[in-house]
XYZ file of C-alpha atoms in Angstrom:
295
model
C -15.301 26.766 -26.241
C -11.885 28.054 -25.394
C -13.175 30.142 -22.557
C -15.762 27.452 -21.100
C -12.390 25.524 -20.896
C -10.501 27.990 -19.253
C -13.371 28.628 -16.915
C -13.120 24.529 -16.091
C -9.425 24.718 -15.576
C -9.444 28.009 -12.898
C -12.564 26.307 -10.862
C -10.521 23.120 -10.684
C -7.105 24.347 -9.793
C -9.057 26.604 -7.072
C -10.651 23.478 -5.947
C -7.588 21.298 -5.489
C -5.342 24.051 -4.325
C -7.395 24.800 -1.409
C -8.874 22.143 0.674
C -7.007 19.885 2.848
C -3.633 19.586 3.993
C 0.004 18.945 2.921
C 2.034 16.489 4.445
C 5.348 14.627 3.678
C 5.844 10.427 3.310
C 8.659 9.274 5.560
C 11.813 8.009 3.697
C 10.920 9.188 0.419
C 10.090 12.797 1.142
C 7.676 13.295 -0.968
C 4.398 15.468 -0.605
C 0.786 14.802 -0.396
C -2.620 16.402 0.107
C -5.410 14.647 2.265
C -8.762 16.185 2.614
C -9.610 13.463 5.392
C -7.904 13.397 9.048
C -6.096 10.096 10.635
C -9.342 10.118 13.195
C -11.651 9.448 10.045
C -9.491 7.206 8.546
C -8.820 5.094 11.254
C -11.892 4.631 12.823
C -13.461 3.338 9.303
C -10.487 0.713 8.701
C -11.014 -0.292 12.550
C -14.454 -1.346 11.373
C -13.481 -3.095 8.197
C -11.161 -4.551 10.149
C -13.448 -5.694 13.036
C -16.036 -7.134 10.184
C -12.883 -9.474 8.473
C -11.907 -10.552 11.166
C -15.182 -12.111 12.335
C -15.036 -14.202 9.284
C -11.357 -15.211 8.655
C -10.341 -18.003 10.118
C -6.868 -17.780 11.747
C -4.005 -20.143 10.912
C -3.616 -23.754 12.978
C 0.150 -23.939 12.344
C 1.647 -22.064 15.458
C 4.968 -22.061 14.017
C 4.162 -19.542 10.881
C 1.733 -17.728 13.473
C 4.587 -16.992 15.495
C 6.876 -15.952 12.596
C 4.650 -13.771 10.819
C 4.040 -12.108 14.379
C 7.670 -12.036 15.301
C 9.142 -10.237 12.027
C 5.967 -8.280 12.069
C 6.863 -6.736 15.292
C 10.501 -6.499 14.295
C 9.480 -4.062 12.104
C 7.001 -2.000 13.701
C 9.785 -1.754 16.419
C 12.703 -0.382 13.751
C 10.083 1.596 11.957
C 8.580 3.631 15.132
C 12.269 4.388 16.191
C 12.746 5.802 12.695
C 9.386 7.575 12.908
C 10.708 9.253 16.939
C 14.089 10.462 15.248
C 12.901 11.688 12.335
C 10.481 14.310 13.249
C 7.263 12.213 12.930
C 6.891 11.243 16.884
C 3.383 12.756 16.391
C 2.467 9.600 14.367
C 3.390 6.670 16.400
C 0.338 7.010 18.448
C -1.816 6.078 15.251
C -0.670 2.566 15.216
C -2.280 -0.140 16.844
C 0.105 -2.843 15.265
C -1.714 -6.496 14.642
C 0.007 -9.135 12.484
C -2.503 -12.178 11.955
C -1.929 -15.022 9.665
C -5.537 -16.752 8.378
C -6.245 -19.407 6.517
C -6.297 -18.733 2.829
C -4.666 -19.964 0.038
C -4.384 -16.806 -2.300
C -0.543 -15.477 -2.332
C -1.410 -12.153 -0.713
C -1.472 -9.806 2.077
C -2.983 -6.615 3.229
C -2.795 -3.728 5.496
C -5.129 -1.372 7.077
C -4.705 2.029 8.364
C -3.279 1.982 11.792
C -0.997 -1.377 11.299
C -3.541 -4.026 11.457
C -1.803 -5.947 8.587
C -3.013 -9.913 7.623
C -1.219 -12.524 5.935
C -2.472 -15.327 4.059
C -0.897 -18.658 4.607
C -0.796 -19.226 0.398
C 2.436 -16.592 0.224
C 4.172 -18.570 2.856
C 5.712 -21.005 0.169
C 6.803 -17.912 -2.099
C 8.471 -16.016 0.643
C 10.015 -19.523 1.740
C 11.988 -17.918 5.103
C 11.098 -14.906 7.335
C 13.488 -12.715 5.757
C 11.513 -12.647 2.520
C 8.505 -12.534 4.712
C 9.900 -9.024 5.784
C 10.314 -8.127 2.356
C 6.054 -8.249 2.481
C 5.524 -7.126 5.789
C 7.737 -4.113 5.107
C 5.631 -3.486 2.146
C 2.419 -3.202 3.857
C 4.002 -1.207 6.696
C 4.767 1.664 4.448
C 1.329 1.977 2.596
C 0.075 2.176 6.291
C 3.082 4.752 7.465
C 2.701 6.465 3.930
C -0.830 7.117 4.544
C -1.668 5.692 1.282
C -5.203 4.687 2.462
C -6.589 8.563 3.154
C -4.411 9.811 -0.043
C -7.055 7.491 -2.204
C -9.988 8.510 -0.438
C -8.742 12.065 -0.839
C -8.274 11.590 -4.338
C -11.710 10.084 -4.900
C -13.209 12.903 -2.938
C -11.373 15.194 -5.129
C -12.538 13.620 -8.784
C -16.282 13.629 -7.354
C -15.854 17.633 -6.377
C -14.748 18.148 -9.849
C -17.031 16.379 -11.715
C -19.925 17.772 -9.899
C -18.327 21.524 -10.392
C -17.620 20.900 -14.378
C -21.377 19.889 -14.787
C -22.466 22.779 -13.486
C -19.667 24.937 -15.545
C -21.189 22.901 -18.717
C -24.724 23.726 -17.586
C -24.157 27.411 -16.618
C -22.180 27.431 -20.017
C -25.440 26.660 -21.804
C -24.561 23.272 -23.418
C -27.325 21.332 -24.197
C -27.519 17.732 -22.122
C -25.670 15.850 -24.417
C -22.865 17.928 -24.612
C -22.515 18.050 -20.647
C -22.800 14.296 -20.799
C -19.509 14.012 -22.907
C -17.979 16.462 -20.623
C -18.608 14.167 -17.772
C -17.734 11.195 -19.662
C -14.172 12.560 -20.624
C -13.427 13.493 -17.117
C -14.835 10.205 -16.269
C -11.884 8.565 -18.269
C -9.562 10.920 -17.395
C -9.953 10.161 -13.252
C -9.899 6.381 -13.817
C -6.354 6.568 -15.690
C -4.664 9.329 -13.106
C -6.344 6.808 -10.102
C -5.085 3.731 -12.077
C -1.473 5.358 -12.123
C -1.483 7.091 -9.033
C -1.862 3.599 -7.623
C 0.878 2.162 -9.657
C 2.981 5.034 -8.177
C 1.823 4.006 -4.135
C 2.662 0.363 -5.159
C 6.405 1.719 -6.140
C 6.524 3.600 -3.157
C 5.763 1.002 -1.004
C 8.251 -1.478 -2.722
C 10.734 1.117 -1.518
C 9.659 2.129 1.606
C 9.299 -1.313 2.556
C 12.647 -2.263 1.576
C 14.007 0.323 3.827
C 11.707 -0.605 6.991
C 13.102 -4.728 6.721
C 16.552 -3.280 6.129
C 16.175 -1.456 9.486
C 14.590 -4.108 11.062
C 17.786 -6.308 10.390
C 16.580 -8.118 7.494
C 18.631 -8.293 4.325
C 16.884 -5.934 1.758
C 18.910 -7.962 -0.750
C 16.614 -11.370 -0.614
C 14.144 -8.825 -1.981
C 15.051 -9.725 -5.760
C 14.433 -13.421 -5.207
C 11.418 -13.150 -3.324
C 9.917 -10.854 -6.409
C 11.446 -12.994 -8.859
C 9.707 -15.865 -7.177
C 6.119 -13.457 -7.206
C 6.534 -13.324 -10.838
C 6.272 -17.198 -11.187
C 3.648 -17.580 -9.453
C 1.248 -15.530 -11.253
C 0.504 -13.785 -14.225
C 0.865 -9.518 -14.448
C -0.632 -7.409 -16.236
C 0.441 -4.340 -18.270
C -2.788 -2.758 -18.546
C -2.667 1.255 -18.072
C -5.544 0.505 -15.517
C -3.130 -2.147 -13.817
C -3.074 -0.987 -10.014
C 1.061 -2.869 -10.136
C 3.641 -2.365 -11.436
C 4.663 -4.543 -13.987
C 7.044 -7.524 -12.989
C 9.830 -6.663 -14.639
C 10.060 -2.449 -13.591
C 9.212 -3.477 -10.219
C 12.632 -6.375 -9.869
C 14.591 -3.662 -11.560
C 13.537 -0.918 -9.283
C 14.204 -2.484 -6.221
C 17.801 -3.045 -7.694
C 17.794 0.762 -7.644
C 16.817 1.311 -4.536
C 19.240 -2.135 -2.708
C 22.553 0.078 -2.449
C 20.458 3.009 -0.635
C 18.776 0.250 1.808
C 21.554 -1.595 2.563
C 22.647 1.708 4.228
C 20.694 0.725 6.616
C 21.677 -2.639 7.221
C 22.287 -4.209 10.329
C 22.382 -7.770 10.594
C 20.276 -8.951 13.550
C 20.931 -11.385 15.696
C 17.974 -13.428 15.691
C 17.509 -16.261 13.644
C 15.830 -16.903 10.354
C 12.856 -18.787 9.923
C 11.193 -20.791 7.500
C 7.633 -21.546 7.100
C 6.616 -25.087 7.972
C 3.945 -26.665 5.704
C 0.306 -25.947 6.807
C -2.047 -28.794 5.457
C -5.174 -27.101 5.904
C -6.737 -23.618 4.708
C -10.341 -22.814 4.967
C -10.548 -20.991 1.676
C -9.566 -22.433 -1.671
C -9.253 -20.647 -5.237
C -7.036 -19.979 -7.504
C -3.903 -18.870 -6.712
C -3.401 -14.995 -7.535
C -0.448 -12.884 -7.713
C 0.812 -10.752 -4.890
C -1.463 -7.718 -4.547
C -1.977 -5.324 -2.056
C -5.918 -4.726 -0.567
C -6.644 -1.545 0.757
């Protein structure tokens, strides 16, 4: 047994160490490995895309359509600078940036690869004024500009590689069926808690990221606690280890971490801030679910 396991760990660290190809997330620095290109990526969330949109049913109120399209462009203005001067110019061509607001009354938001990013009109009374808003938008800009979307396909594509190379270690082994079926089933469990957490960890990045992007975009990172505080009443969290968020309470007191570092960055703007006027109408109604993050 101790050798059929160390033949399982050399095939897999082989595997892992030597497809695809290392790159580092803006602002935080750190490293990543994607086994699919930005072409591939993008041109399957342009589709998914393409498909929502031909359902959803944009927003009537063309005040909060303007606002969510204003600070949306704010943003995607600060964060492309920061993207020229810090040695990622290469990247600025993959965004296409969109900002739509549609009519739905779930507090959420979500982002695609290539900065099509859509906002439901249900978190308007939780941000209560664009610079809260910014606090979300800036979150969904960084899982796009963090290139969280290929790192979980990579990681998928990954687990399936080494599942299908450990049954045929198990096989070639000469365990009997059963046997290879617990092997599976272990690394089965094991791929669902390291994708549960590893998506914990993009939902902490983002927080951060996307407190730095509104910062630079001339948006007080500070409302951030509020707005999060507000999140947390207005839906229940959970603190399962297969939770994809962070719980409320580590995410408020990381971002009063990571305030001092974005307020570096600081620069009041001169426009104005905004608050959401009351839309009366949404096409979509359900329960009202806690601020999550589709990808």
């Amino acid at each position: 047994m101790k050798k059929i396991n160390y033949i399982m760990l050399v095939v897999l660290t082989a595997i892992l160490a030597s497809c695809g190809t290392t790159t580092q997330v803006p602002v935080t620095g750190r490293k990543q490995r994607l086994v699919v290109s930005d072409q591939e990526v993008m041109s399957l969330s342009n589709q998914e895309y393409q498909n929502y949109m031909k359902s959803a049913k944009l927003s009537t109120n063309a005040t909060n359509t303007a606002m969510v399209k204003r600070c949306g462009q704010r943003l995607a203005t600060a964060v492309e600078t920061y993207l020229r001067n810090n040695g990622y110019a290469n990247e600025v061509a993959n965004y296409k940036w969109e900002f739509n607001l549609v009519q739905n009354n779930q507090v959420n938001a979500f982002c695609m690869p290539g900065g099509k990013i859509v906002v439901y009109e249900g978190i308007l009374p939780v941000t209560q004024d664009e610079a809260s808003l910014a606090i979300v938008l800036g979150h969904e800009i960084a899982h796009a500009v963090a290139k969280h979307s290929a790192e979980r396909i990579s990681n998928s594509q990954k687990q399936q590689t080494a599942v299908s190379v450990l049954g045929g270690v198990a096989s070639a082994a000469g365990m009997g069926p059963n046997t290879s079926s617990i092997v599976s089933s272990v690394i089965g469990v094991g791929t669902k808690a390291w994708t549960s957490g590893f998506s914990r960890s993009q939902e902490s990045e983002a927080d951060h990221i996307g407190l730095i992007f509104a910062a630079m975009a001339g948006y007080d990172p500070q409302g951030a606690l509020a707005f999060w505080q507000r999140m947390a009443a207005a839906g229940n969290s959970s603190n399962s280890i297969f939770s994809d968020h962070p719980s409320d309470e580590k995410r408020i007191k990381q971002i009063q971490g990571w305030i001092p570092e974005a307020m570096k960055y600081y620069k009041p703007a001169n426009a104005t801030t905004t608050t959401p006027t009351k839309t009366t109408k949404t096409s979509n109604s359900g329960k009202t679910l806690r601020y999550s993050t589709k990808k």
